[in-house]
Coordinates of C-alpha atoms and ligand atoms in Angstrom, one line a residue:
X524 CA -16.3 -34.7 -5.6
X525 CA -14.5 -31.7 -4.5
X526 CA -13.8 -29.2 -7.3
X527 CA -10.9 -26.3 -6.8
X528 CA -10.6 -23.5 -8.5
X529 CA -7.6 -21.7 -8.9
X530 CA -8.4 -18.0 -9.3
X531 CA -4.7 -16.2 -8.4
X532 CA -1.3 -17.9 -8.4
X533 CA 1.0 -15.2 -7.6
X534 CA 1.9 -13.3 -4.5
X535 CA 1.5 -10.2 -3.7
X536 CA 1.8 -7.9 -6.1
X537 CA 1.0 -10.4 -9.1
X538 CA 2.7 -11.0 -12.4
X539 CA 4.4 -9.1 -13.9
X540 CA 4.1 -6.8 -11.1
X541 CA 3.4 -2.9 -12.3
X542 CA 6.9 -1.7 -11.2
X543 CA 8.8 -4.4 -11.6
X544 CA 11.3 -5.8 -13.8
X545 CA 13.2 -8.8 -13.0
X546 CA 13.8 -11.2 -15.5
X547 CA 10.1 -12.6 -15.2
X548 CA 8.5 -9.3 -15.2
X549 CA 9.9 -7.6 -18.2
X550 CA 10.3 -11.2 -20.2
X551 CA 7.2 -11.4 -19.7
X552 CA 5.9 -8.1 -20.8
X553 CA 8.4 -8.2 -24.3
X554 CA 7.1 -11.9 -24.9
X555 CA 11.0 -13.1 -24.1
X556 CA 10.1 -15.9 -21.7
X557 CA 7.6 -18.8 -21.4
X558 CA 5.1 -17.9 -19.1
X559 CA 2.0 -16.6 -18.0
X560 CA 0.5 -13.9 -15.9
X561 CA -0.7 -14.4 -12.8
X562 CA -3.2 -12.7 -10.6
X563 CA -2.8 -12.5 -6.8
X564 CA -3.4 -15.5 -4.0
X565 CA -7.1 -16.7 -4.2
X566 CA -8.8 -20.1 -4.6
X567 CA -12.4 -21.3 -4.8
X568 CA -14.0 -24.7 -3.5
X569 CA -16.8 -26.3 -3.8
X570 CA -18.6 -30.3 -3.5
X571 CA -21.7 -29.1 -5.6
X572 CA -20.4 -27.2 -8.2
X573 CA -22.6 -24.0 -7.4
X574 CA -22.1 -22.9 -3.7
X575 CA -17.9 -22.0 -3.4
X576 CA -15.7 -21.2 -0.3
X577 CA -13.8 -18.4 -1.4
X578 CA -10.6 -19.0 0.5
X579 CA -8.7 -15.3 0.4
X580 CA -9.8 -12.0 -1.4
X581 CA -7.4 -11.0 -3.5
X582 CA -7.2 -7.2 -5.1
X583 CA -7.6 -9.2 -7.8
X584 CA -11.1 -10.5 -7.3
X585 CA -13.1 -8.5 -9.8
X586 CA -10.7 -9.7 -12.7
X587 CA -10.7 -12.9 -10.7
X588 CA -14.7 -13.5 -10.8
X589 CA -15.2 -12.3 -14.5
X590 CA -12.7 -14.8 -15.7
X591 CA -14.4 -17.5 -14.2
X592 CA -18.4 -18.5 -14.6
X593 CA -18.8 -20.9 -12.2
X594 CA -18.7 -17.8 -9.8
X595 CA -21.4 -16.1 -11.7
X596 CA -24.5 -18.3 -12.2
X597 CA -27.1 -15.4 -13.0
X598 CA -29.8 -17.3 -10.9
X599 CA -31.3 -14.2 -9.6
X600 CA -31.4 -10.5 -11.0
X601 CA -28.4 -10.2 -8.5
X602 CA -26.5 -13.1 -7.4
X603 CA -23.0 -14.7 -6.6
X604 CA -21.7 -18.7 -6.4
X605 CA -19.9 -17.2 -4.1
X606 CA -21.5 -18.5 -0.5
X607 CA -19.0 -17.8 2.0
X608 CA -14.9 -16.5 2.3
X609 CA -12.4 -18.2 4.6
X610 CA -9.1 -16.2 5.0
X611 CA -6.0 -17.9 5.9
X612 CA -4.4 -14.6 6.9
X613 CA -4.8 -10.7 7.1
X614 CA -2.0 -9.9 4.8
X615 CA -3.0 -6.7 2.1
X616 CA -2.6 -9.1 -1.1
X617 CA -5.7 -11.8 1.0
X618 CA -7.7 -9.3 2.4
X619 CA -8.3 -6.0 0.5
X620 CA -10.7 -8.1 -2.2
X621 CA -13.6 -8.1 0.7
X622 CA -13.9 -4.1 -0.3
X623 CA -14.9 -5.2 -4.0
X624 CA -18.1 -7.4 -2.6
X625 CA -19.7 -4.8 -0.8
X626 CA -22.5 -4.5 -2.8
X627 CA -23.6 -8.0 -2.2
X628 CA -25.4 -10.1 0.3
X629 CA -23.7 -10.2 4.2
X630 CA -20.7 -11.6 3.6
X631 CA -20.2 -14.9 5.8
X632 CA -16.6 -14.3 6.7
X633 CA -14.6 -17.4 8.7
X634 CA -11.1 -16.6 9.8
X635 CA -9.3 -17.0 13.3
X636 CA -9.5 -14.0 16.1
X637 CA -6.4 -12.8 15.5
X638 CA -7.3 -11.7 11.8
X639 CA -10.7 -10.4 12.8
X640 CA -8.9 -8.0 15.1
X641 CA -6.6 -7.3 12.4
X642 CA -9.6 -6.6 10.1
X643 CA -11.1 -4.1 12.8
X644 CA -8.1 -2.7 14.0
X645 CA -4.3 -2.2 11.9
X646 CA -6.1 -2.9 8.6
X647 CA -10.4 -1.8 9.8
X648 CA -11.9 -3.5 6.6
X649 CA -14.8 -5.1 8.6
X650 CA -15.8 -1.5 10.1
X651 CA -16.0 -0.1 6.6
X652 CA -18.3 -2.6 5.4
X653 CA -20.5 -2.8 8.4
X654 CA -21.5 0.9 6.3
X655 CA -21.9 -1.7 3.4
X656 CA -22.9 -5.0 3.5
X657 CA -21.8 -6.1 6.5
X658 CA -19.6 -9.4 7.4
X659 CA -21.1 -11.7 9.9
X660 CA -17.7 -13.1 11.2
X661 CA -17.3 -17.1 11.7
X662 CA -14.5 -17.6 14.7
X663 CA -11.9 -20.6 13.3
X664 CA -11.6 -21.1 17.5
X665 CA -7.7 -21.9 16.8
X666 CA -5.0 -22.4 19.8
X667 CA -1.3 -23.0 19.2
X668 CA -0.2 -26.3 18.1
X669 CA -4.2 -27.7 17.9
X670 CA -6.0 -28.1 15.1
X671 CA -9.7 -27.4 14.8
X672 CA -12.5 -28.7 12.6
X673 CA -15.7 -27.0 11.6
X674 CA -18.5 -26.8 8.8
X675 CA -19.4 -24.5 6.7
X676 CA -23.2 -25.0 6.2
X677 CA -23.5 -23.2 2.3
X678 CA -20.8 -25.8 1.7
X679 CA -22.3 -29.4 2.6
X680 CA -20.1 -32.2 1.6
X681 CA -17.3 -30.8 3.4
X682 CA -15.3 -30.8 6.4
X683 CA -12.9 -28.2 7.4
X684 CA -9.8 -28.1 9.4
X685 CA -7.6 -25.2 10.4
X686 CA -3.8 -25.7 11.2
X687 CA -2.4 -22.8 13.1
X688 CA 0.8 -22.0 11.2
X689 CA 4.3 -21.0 12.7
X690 CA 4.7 -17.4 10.5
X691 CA 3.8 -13.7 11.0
X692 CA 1.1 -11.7 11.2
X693 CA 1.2 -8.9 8.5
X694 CA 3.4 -5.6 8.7
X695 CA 0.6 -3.1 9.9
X696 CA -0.8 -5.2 12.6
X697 CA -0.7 -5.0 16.4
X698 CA 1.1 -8.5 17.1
X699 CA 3.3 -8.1 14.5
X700 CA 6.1 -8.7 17.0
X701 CA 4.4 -11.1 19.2
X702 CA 3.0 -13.8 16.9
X703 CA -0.4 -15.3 18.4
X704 CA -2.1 -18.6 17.2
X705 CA -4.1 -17.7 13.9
X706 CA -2.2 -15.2 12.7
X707 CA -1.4 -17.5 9.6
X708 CA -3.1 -21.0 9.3
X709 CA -3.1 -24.2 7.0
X710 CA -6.2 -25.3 5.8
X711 CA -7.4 -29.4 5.7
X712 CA -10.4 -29.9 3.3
X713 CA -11.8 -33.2 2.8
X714 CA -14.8 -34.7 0.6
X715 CA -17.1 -36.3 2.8
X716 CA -18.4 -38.1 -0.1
X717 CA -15.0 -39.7 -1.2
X718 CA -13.1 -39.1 1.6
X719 CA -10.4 -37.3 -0.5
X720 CA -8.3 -34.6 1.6
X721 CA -6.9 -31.1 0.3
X722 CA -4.2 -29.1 2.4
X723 CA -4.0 -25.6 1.1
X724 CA -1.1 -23.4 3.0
X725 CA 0.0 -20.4 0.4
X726 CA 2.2 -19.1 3.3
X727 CA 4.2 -21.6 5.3
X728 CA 7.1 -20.4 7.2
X729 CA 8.4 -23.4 8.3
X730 CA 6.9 -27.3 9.2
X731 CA 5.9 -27.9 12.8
X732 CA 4.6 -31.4 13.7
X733 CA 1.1 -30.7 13.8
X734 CA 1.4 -28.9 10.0
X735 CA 3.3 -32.5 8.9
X736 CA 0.6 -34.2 10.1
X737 CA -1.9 -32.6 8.3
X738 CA 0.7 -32.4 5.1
X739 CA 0.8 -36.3 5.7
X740 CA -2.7 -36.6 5.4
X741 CA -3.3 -35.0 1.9
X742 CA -4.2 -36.5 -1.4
X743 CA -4.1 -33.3 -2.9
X744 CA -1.3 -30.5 -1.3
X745 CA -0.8 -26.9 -2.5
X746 CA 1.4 -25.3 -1.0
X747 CA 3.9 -21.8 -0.5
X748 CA 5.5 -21.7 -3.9
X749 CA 6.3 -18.1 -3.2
X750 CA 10.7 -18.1 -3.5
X751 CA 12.7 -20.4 -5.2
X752 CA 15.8 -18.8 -2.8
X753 CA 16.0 -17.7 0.9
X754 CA 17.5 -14.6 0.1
X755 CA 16.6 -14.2 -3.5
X756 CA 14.8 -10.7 -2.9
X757 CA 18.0 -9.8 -1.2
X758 CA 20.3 -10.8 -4.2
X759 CA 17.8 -8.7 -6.5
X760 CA 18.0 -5.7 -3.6
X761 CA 14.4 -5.7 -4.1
X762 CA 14.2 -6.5 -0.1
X763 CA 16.6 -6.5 3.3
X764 CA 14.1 -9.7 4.2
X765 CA 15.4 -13.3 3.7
X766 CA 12.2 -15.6 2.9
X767 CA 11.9 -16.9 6.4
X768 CA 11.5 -13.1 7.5
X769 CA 8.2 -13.0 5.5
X770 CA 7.0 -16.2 6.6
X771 CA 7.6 -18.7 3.5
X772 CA 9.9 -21.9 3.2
X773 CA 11.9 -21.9 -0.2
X774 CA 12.0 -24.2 -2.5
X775 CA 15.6 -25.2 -3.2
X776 CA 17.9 -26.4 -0.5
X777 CA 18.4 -29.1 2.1
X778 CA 15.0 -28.5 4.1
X779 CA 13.4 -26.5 1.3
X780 CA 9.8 -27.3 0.1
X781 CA 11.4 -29.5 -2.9
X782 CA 12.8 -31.9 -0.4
X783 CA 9.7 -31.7 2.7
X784 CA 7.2 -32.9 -0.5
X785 CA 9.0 -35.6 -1.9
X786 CA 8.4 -37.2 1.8
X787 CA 5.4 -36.9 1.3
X788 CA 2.6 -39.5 -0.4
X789 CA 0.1 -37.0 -1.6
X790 CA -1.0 -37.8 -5.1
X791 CA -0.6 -34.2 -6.4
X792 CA 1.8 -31.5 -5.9
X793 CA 1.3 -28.0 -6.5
X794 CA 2.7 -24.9 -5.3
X795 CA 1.0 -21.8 -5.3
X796 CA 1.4 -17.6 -4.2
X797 CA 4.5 -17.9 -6.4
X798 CA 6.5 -14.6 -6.1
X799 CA 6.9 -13.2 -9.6
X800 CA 10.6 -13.0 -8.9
X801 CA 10.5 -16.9 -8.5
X802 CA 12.7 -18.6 -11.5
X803 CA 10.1 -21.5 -11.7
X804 CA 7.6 -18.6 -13.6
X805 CA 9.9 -19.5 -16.6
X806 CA 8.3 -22.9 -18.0
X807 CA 12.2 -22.9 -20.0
X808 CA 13.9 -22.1 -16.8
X809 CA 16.4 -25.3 -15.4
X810 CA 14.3 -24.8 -11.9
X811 CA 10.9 -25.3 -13.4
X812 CA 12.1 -28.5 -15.4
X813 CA 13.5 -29.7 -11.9
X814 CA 10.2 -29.4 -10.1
X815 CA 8.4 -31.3 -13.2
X816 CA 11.0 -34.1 -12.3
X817 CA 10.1 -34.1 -8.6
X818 CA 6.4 -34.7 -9.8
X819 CA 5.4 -31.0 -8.7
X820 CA 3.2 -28.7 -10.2
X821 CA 3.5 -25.0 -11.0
X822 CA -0.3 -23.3 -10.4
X823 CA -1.6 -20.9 -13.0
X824 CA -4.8 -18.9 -12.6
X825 CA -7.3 -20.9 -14.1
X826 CA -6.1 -24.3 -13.0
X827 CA -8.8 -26.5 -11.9
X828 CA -8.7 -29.4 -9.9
X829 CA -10.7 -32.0 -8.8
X830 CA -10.5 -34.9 -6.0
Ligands
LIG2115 C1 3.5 -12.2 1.4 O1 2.8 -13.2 1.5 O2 4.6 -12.1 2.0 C2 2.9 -11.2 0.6 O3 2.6 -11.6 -0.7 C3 3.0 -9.8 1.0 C4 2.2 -8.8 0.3 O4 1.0 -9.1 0.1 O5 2.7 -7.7 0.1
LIG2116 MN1 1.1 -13.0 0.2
LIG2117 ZN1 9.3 -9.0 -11.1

C-alpha cells in the first residue's frame, strides 16, 4: 500500500506568511478565522513505511521533518527515512530545503535536466553541497509532450512517471523566457502491489493532452490549489501577475480546476501549494464549503493518505 505524507500545504511563502496580512493571514494570527497554518510545498511517499521519496524540499523541511516521525526512525546513531528527493521544479519555495540536509548521507536527487542546470547555474545549490554532502543527480530523461517512467530503487513497490508540464521555469533561471521540457513536471505514482495510481502536480499552468491522460488515470489526484482567482494577487495589489503568469490554473471559473476535476473519476480530490491569499484557507469561507460539495479536499500539513 502506498502511504503519502503531506508535509507543506502552502505555497510559497507559507501561512500566514511573515509580512502578510490578507484576510487569511492576520485572521489567522488574531484567531478570527477557521484555519490552520501551513508550511510550504512538500510531500513524502513511501510502499514500506520506512524508505520515503521526498518529492520537493521546502524551506520548511527542518520544521517539516521534526513534526513527523516516520521521517526519523533513529535506526542508526545518524539516520534519515528519508532515501531519496524528486523535485518537480526549481522554484525557491521547492528547492532551497536541499541546504538543510547537508549534513547527511549523498543525497540521491531525481529531477529533469533543466532543473539540474537550474540547480548549478541561476540558483547553484548542487555546487554548494558538492562542499557538503554531495547530490548524486538522477536524470528524469523528459521531452515535450512524452511521458517517461523510471524506478527509484530505495523505493521498491513503486513505479514512477514524469509528465512534462506546460508552465515556467522559475524567475532567476536562464530559460525563464524560453520554456524547455522539464522545467515543471506532473508526477504519476502507482503501487505495484495494488495497482493504485497517484498524480501529484502542485503547479499546473494549464491541461495539455498528455497531463489529462495521466489526470484520467488517477485514483488518487492532488493537485495546484494555489488561487482561488486569476487575478486575485492583482485585486489585493500584492502582484502585477494574473495566475496563469506564475504557472497555476485557478479554481473558480469555466475551465478552472473546480470544473477539469469534476471530469474526472479519481476517487479522491485534493488540492495542494494553496496560496495563503486563497479564500478556500477559511474552513467558514462560502468557497471552501463549495469545494466540500464538489467532493474536493483542502490539504493541511499533516494529512496522510493512503492507496
Ligand atoms: C509559485 O509556485 O509560484 C511559488 O510559490 C513561487 C515562490 O516560491 O515564491
Ligand atoms: Mn510554489
Ligand atoms: Zn496573506
Amino acid at each position: 500500500m502506498m502511504k503519502i505524507i503531506v508535509l507543506g500545504s502552502a505555497a510559497g511563502g507559507g501561512y500566514p506568511q511573515w509580512n502578510c496580512n490578507c484576510h487569511n493571514c492576520d485572521g489567522l494570527r488574531r484567531g478570527a478565522i477557521r484555519s490552520r497554518p501551513r508550511t510550504q510545498s512538500s510531500i513524502a511517499i513511501s510502499a514500506n513505511g520506512q524508505d520515503w521519496l521526498l518529492v520537493n524540499a521546502s524551506p520548511d523541511i527542518l520544521t517539516q521533518i521534526r513534526a513527523t516521525p516516520a521521517l526519523q526512525p533513529a535506526r542508526t546513531a545518524r539516520d534519515s527515512g528519508i532515501a531519496a528527493v524528486l523535485l518537480m521544479d526549481a522554484q525557491v519555495d521547492h528547492v532551497t530545503g536541499l541546504m538543510m540536509l547537508r549534513e547527511g548521507k549523498r543525497i540521491h536527487l531525481y529531477c529533469s535536466a533543466a532543473v539540474w542546470e537550474d540547480l548549478n547555474a541561476g540558483l547553484p545549490l548542487a555546487r554548494v553541497l558538492s562542499h557538503y554532502c554531495g547530490v548524486e543527480w538522477h536524470e528524469l530523461p523528459v521531452a515535450q509532450g512524452d511521458r517517461c517512467s523510471f524506478s527509484v530503487p530505495q523505493l521498491e513497490g513503486l513505479r514512477f512517471t514524469a509528465v512534462p508540464l506546460d508552465s515556467k521555469a522559475p524567475p532567476y533561471s536562464p530559460h525563464r523566457d524560453a520554456p524547455v521540457a522539464g522545467d515543471n513536471i506532473g508526477l504519476l505514482v502507482q503501487d505495484l502491489a495494488t495497482g493504485s495510481k497517484l498524480f501529484y502536480a502542485p503547479g499546473l499552468g494549464s491541461i495539455s493532452p498528455t497531463t489529462a491522460a495521466a489526470m484520467r488515470e488517477a485514483d488518487c489526484l492532488m493537485v495546484d490549489g494555489t488561487f482561488w482567482t486569476e487575478d486575485e494577487m492583482i485585486t489585493l495589489r500584492f502582484s502585477s501577475k494574473p495566475a496563469a503568469a506564475m504557472g497555476h490554473l485557478p479554481q473558480s471559473g469555466p475551465g478552472g480546476m473546480i470544473e477539469v476535476l469534476d471530469g474526472l473519476p479519481a476517487s479522491r480530490k485534493v488540492l495542494i501549494h494553496i496560496n495563503n491569499t486563497n479564500p478556500i484557507l477559511d474552513e467558514e469561507a462560502p468557497q471552501h464549503v463549495l469545494l466540500r460539495r464538489h467532493g474536493i479536499e483542502v490539504a493541511f500539513d499533516g494529512m496522510e493518505l493512503e492507496l
